[in-house]
């Protein structure tokens, strides 16, 4: 769902890692929170995630490092059902996030506060990745969610509202960072 994973996927499928003597097995996690738990616990040696997860982990005492990051852009938008026209219209509504403490949770809370709403004025529902959130939005199970740029054309075709491009609020953002245990 994210173009920032393309270098890793190309390296894996082209055999680059094995040519360098590395045995790899890419694993997809439901959220950055689960990925961070796997890195902290030692089940994964390297993780590619968003900035909030390692920041929160270090704040909680985890011994991890972030040696590298890429993709300094913000490719997300707040998308809503057709009847919702502004961020303020989200008051009292259901907003889908991937999971508590995730990038979507962090960014949703930031956008709400930036636009004058407290997160306590909405219902944040942890329902999974962007495809699940998009399906929930389409079915009417939720009223809004953050979606990535890959879903913008589908959102427009489906007559959903792109309420806010997050780049308007956060113009630069380290979308992907590499996380490892100390």
PDB file of C-alpha atoms in Angstrom, residues 74 114-115 163-171:
ATOM      1  CA  UNK A  74       3.261  13.333   3.534  1.00  0.00           C
ATOM      2  CA  UNK A 114      -4.815  21.463  14.288  1.00  0.00           C
ATOM      3  CA  UNK A 115      -8.333  22.040  12.926  1.00  0.00           C
ATOM      4  CA  UNK A 163     -11.325  16.685   3.241  1.00  0.00           C
ATOM      5  CA  UNK A 164      -7.706  17.530   3.833  1.00  0.00           C
ATOM      6  CA  UNK A 165      -4.381  16.699   2.281  1.00  0.00           C
ATOM      7  CA  UNK A 166      -2.106  16.193   5.279  1.00  0.00           C
ATOM      8  CA  UNK A 167       0.732  17.915   3.434  1.00  0.00           C
ATOM      9  CA  UNK A 168      -1.211  21.146   4.100  1.00  0.00           C
ATOM     10  CA  UNK A 169      -0.748  20.610   7.846  1.00  0.00           C
ATOM     11  CA  UNK A 170       2.564  18.699   7.841  1.00  0.00           C
ATOM     12  CA  UNK A 171       4.534  19.592   4.692  1.00  0.00           C
TER      13      UNK A 171
END
